[in-house]
CSV table of C-alpha atoms and ligand atoms in Angstrom, one decimal:
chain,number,residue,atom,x,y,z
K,1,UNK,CA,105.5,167.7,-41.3
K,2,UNK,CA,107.8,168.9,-43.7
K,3,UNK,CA,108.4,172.8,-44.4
K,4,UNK,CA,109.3,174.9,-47.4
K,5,UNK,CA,112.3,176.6,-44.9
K,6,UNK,CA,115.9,173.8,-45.3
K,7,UNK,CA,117.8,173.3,-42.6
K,8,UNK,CA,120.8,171.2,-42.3
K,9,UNK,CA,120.7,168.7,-39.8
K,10,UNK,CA,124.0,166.7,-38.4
K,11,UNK,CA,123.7,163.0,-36.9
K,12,UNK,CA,126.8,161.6,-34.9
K,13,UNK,CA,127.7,159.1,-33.0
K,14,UNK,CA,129.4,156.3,-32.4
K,15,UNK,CA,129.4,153.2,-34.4
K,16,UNK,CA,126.8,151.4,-34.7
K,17,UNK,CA,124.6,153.3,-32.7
K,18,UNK,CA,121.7,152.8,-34.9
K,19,UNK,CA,122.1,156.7,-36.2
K,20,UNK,CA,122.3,155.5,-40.1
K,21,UNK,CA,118.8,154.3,-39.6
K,22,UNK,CA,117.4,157.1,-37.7
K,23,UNK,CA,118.9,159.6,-40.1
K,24,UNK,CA,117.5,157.9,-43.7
K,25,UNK,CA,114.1,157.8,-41.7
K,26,UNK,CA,114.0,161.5,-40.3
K,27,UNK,CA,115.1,162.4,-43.8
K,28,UNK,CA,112.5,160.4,-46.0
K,29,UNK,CA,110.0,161.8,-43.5
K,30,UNK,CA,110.6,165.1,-44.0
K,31,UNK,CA,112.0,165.0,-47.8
K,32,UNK,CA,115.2,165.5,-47.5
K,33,UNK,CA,117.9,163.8,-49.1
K,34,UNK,CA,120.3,161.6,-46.5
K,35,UNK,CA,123.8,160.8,-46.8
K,36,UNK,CA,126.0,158.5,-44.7
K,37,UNK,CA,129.2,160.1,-44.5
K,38,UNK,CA,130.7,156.7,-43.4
K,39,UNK,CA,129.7,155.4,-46.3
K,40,UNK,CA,132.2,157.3,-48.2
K,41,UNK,CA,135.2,156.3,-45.8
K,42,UNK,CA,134.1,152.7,-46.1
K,43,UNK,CA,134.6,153.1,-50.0
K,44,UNK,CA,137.8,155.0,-49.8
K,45,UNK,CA,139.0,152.0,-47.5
K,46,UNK,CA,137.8,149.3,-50.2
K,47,UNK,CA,139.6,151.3,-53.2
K,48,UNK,CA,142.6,151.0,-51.0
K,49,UNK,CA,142.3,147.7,-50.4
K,50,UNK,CA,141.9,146.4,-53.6
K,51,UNK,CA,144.9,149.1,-54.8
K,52,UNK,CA,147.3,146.6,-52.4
K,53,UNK,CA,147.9,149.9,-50.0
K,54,UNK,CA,146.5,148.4,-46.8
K,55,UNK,CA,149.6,146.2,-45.4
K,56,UNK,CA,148.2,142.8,-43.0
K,57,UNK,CA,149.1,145.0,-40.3
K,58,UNK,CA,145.7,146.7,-41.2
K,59,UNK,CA,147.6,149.7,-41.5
K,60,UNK,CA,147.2,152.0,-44.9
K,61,UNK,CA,150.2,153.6,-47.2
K,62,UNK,CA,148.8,157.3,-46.1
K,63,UNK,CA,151.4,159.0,-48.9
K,64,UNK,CA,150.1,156.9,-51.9
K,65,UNK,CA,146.9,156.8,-50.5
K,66,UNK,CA,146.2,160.6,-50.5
K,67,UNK,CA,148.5,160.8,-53.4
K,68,UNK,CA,145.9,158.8,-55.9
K,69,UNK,CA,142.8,159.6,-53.9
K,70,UNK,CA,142.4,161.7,-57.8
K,71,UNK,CA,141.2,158.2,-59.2
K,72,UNK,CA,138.3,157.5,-56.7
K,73,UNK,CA,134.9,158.8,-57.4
K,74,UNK,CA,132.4,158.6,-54.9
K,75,UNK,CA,128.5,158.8,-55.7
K,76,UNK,CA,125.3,157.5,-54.2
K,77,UNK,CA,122.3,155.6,-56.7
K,78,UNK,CA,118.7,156.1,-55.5
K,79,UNK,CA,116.8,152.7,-56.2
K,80,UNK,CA,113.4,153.2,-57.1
K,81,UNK,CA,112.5,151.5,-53.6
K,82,UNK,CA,114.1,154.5,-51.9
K,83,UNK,CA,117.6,152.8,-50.8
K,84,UNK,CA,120.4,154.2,-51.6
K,85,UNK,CA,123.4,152.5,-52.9
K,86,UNK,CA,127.2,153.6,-52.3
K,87,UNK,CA,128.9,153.3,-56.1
K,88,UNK,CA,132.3,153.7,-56.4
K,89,UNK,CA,133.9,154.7,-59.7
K,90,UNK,CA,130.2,153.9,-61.5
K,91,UNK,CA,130.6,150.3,-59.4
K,92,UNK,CA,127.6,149.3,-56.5
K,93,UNK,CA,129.6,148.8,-53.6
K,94,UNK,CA,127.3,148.9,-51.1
K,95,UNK,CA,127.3,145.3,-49.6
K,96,UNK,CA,131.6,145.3,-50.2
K,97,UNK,CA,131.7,148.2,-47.8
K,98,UNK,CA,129.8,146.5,-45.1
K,99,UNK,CA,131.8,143.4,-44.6
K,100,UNK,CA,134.0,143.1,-41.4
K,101,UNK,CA,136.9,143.1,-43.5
K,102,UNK,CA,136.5,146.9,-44.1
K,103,UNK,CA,135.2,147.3,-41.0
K,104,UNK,CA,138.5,146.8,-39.4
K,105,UNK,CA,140.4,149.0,-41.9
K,106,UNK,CA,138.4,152.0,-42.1
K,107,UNK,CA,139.3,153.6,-38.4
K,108,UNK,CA,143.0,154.1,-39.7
K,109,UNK,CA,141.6,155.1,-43.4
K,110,UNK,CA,139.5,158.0,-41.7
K,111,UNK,CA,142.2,159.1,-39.8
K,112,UNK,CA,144.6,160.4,-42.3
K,113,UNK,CA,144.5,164.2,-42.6
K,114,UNK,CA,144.6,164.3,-46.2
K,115,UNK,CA,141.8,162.0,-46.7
K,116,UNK,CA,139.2,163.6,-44.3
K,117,UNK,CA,139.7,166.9,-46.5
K,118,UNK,CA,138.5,165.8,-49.5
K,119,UNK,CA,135.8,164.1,-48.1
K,120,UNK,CA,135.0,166.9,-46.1
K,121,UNK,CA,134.7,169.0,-48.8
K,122,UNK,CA,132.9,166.3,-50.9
K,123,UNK,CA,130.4,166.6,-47.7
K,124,UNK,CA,129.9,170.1,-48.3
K,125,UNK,CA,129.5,170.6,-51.9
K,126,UNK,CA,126.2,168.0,-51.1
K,127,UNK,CA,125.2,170.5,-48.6
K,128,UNK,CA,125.0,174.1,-51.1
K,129,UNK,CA,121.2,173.7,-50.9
K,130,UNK,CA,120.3,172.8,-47.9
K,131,UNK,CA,117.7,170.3,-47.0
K,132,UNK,CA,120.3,167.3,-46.2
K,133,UNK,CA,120.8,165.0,-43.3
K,134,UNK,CA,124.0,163.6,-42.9
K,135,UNK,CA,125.5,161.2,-40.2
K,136,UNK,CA,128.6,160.6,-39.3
K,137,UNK,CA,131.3,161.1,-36.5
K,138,UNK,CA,132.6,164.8,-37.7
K,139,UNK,CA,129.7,166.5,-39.2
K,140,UNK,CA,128.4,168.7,-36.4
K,141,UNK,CA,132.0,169.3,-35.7
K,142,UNK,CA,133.7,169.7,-38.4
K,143,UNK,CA,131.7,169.6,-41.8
K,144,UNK,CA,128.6,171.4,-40.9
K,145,UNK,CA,129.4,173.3,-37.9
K,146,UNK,CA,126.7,175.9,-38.7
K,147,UNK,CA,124.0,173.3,-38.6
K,148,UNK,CA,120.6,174.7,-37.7
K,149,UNK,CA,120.1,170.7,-36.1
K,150,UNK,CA,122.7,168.5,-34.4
K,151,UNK,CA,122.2,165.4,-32.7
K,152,UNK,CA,124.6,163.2,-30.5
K,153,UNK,CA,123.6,159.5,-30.8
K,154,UNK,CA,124.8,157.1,-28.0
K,155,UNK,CA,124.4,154.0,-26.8
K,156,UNK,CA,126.4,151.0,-25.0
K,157,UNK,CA,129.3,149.3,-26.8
K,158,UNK,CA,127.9,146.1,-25.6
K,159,UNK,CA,124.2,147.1,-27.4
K,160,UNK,CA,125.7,148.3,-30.6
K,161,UNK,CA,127.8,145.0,-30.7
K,162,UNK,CA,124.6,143.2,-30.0
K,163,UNK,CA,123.0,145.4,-33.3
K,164,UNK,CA,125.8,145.0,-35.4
K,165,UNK,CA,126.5,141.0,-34.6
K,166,UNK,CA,122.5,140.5,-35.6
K,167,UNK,CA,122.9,142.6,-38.5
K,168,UNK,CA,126.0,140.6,-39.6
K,169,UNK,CA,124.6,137.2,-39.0
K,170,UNK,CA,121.4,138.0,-41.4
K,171,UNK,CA,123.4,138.6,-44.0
K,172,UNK,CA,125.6,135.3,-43.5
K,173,UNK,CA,128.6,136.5,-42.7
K,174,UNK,CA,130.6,134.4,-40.2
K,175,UNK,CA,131.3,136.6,-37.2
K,176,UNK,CA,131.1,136.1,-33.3
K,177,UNK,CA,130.0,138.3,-30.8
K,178,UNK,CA,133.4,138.5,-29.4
K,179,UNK,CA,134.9,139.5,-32.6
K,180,UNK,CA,131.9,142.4,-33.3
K,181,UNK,CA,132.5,144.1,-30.0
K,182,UNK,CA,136.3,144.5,-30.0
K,183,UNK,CA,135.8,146.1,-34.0
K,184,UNK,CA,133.3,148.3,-32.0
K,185,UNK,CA,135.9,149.2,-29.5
K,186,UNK,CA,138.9,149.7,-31.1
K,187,UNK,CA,136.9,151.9,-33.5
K,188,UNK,CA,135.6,153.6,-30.8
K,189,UNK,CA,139.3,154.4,-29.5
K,190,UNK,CA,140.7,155.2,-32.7
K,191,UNK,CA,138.0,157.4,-33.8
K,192,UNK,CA,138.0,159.2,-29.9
K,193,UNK,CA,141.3,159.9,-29.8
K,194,UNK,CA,142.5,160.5,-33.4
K,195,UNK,CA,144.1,163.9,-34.2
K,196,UNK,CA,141.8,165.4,-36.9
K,197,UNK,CA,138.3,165.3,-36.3
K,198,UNK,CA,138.4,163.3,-33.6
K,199,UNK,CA,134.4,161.9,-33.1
K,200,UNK,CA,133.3,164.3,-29.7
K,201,UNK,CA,129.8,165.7,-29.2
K,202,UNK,CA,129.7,169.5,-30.6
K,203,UNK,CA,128.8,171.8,-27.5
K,204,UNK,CA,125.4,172.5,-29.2
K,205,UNK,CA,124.5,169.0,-30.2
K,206,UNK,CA,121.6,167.6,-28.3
K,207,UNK,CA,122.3,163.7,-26.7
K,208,UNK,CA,120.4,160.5,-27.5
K,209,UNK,CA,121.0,157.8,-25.8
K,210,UNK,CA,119.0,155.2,-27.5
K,211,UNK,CA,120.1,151.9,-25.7
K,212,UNK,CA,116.7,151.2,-24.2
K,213,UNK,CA,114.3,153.1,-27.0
K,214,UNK,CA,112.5,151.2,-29.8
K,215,UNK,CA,113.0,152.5,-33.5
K,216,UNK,CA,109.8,154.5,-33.1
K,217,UNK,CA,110.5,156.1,-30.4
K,218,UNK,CA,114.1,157.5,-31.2
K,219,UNK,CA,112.2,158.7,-34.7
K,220,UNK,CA,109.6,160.2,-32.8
K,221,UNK,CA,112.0,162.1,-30.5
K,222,UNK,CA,113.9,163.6,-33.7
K,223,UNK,CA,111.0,164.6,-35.5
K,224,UNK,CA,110.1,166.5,-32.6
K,225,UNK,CA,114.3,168.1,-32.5
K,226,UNK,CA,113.7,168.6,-36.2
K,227,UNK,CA,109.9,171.0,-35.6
K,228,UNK,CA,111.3,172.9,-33.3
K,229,UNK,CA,114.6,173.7,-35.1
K,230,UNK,CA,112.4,174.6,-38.0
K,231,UNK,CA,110.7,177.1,-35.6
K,232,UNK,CA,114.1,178.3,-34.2
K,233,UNK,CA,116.0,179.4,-37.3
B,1,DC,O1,129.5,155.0,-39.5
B,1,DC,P1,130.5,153.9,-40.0
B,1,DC,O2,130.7,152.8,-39.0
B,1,DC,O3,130.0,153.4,-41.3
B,1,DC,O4,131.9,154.7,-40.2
B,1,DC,C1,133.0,154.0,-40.7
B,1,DC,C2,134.3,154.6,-40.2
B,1,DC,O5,134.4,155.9,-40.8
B,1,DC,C3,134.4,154.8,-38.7
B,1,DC,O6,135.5,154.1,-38.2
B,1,DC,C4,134.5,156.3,-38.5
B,1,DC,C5,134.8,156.9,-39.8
B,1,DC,N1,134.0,158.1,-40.0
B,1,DC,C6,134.6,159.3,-39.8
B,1,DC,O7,135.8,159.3,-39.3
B,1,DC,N2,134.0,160.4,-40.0
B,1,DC,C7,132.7,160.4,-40.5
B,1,DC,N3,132.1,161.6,-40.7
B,1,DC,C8,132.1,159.2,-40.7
B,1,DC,C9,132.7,158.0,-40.5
């Protein structure tokens, strides 16, 4: 299944679209090492938080922001189950980042020029070697636009509410539908129609549309994208 030959594969979509999960499965499958690229702008958007630069308005400080974005490190721990863990500065952040909270600050956080560069380039330093899947909304795009594999993931903003709202509910957070699908939404607008990197499908991306395909299926379906890339470059 997996081949001595590395390829670079690129996973985006829209939120929620269940790409996180098909991505850390193609690339445990096949040995390669996975990184969620929203990950990182969830962390930058805690750091800000907690740093007093996001105003109730939801809207960030983008000059101080970018201006101190020198004191955030941004890593990912391997647990010895296989899960990876977002730390910021040496800290596990990974539940912190997932709370609705951040959710509904990170849209504005991604869209500042300043901070997409350095994660940008943060994205491709991981890449040097190869043998990396990444998701995201930019990375067929705009980080890795020499990918040997991209994949557009899509689904219903209605069904990735649905995802998201079960998702939330398990781990006890105290969310309704209602409120899930407009954060899905207005992410989806802000993230369409933002000026850099604004999430599209790259002309050589193939779709999935995975609103009516069980987990299995969707990772069947890549594997099969993944072979045949391997053959192709
Ligand atoms: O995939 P996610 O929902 O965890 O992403 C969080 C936010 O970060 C989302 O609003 C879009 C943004 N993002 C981005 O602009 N570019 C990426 N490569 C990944 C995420």
């Amino acid at each position: 299944m997996s081949s001595d030959k590395k390829i670079i594969i690129a996973i985006d979509g829209y939120s929620s679209s269940g790409k996180s999960t098909m991505a850390r499965h193609l690339a445990s499958a096949i040995g390669y090492r996975y990184i969620d690229s929203g990950a990182m702008y969830r962390a930058v958007t805690l750091w800000a938080m907690r740093a007093g630069l996001i105003g109730d308005d939801l809207a960030p400080d983008a000059d101080a922001l970018v201006s101190r974005l020198g004191e955030i490190s941004i890593d990912f721990s391997v647990n010895p189950d296989g899960t990876q863990h977002t730390m910021l500065n040496g800290e596990d952040v990974e539940s912190a980042i997932r709370t609705l909270e951040v959710s509904d600050r990170v849209s504005p956080v991604a869209a500042i020029g300043g901070v997409r560069k350095a994660l940008t380039s943060m994205q491709r330093a991981m890449g040097v070697e190869k043998g990396i899947v990444m998701d995201g909304r930019d990375i067929g795009t705009a980080v890795f636009p020499q990918a040997e594999l991209k994949v557009f993931v899509d689904a219903s903003a209605e069904c990735r509410a649905e995802r998201r709202y079960k998702e939330l509910k398990a781990k006890g957070e105290d969310v309704t539908y209602e409120d899930v699908l407009n954060n899905v939404r207005t992410r989806d607008r802000i993230d369409e129609t933002r000026e850099e990197s604004p999430l599209r499908k790259a002309a050589d991306a193939v779709s999935l549309d995975n609103s009516a395909m069980s987990t299995d299926e969707q990772n069947e379906i890549l594997l099969g994208l993944y072979e045949k890339a391997i053959r192709n470059s």
